[in-house]
Tab-separated table of C-alpha atoms in Angstrom:
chain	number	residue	atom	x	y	z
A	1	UNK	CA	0.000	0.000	0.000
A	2	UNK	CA	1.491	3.172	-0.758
A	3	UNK	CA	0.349	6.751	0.631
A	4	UNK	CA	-2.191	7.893	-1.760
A	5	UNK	CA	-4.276	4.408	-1.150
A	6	UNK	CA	-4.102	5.088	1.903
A	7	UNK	CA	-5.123	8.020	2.115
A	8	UNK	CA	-8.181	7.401	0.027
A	9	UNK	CA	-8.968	4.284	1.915
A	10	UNK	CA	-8.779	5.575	4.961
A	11	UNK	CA	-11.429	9.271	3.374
A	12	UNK	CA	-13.395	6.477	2.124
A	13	UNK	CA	-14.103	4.844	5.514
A	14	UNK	CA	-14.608	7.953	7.657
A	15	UNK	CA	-17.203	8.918	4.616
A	16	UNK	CA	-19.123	5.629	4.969
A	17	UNK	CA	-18.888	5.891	8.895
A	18	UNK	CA	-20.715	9.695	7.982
A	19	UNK	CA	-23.162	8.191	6.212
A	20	UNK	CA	-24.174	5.856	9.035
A	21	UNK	CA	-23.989	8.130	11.721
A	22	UNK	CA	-26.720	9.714	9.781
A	23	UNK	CA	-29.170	6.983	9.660
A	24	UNK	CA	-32.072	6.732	12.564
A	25	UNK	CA	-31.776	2.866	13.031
A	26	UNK	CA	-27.913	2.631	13.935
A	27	UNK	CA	-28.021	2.271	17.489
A	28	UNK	CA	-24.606	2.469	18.639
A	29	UNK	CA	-23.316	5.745	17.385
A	30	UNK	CA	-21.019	6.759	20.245
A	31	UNK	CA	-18.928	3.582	19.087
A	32	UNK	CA	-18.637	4.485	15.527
A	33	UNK	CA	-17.753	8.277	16.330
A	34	UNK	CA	-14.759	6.520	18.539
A	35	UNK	CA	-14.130	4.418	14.933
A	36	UNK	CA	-14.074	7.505	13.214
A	37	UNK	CA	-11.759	9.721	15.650
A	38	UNK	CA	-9.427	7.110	15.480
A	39	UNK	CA	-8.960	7.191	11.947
A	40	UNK	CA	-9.088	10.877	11.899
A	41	UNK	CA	-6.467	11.098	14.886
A	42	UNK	CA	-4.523	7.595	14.032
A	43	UNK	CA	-4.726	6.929	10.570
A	44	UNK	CA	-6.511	3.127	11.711
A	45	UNK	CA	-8.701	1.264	13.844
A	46	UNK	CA	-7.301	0.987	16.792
A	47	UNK	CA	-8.885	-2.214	18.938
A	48	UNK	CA	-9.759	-6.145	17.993
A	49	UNK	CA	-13.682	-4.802	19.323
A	50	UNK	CA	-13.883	-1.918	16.574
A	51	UNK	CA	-12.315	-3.512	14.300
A	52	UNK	CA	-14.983	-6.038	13.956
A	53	UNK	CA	-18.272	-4.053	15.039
A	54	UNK	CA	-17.103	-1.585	11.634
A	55	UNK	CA	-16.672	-4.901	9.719
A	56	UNK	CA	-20.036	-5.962	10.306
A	57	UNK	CA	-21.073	-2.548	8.887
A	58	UNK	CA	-18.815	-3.048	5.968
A	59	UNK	CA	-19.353	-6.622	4.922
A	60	UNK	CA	-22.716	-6.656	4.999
A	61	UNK	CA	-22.930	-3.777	2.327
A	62	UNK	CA	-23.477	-5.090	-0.802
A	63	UNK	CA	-21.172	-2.493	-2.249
A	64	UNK	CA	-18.238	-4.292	-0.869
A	65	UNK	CA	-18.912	-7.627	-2.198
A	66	UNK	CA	-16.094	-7.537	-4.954
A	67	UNK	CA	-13.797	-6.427	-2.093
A	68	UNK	CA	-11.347	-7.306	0.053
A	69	UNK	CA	-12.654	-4.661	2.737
A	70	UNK	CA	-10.914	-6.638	5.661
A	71	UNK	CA	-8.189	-6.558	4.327
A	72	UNK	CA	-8.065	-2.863	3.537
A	73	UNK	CA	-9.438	-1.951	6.920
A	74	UNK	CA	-6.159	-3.975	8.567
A	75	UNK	CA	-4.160	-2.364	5.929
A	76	UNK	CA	-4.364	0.937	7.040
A	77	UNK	CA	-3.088	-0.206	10.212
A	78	UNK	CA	-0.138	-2.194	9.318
A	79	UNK	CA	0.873	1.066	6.984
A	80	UNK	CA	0.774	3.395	9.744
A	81	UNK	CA	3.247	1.333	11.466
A	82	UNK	CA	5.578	0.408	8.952
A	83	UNK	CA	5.681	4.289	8.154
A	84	UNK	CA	6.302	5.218	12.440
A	85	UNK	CA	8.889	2.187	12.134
A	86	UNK	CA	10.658	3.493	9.241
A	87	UNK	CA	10.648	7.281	11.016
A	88	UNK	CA	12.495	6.026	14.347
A	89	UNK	CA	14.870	3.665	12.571
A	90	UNK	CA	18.204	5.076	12.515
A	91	UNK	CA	20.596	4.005	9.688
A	92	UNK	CA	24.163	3.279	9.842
A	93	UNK	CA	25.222	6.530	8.481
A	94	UNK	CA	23.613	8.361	10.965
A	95	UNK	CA	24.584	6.634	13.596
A	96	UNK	CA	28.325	7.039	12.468
């Protein structure tokens, strides 16, 4: 995953959690905003427990059936730390 997939992945999933926080039969809003705020604040899902109460959400839209929307969801995640990883790595020539 590079940085412009991620971004739009992760625009793409605090839009759809927008759209839901709109709708009168979601129940559990004050979860999703939490989603949401952590993808706003940092850049994934942060929690096993959010991570699948927003899956439910996203697999059972039929939009997502040609998808690998797990798999993006996680991705986010495991891009934000490679990219924190890479940032307090020091090479060789900096060390010396």
């Amino acid at each position: 995953m590079n940085k412009q997939q991620y971004n739009q992945s992760k625009e793409y999933f605090i839009k759809y959690i927008s759209k839901l926080l709109t709708k009168r039969q979601i129940i559990n809003k004050g979860f999703l905003m939490e989603i949401r705020n952590d993808l706003l604040i940092k850049g994934f899902v942060n929690g096993n427990n959010k991570s699948k109460f927003f899956l439910k959400f996203l697999q059972s839209d039929r939009n997502h059936n040609n998808i690998n929307i797990k798999e993006s969801l996680y991705s986010l995640e495991t891009y934000t730390k490679k990219r924190e990883n890479n940032k307090t790595s020091i090479s060789l020539e900096e060390f010396f």
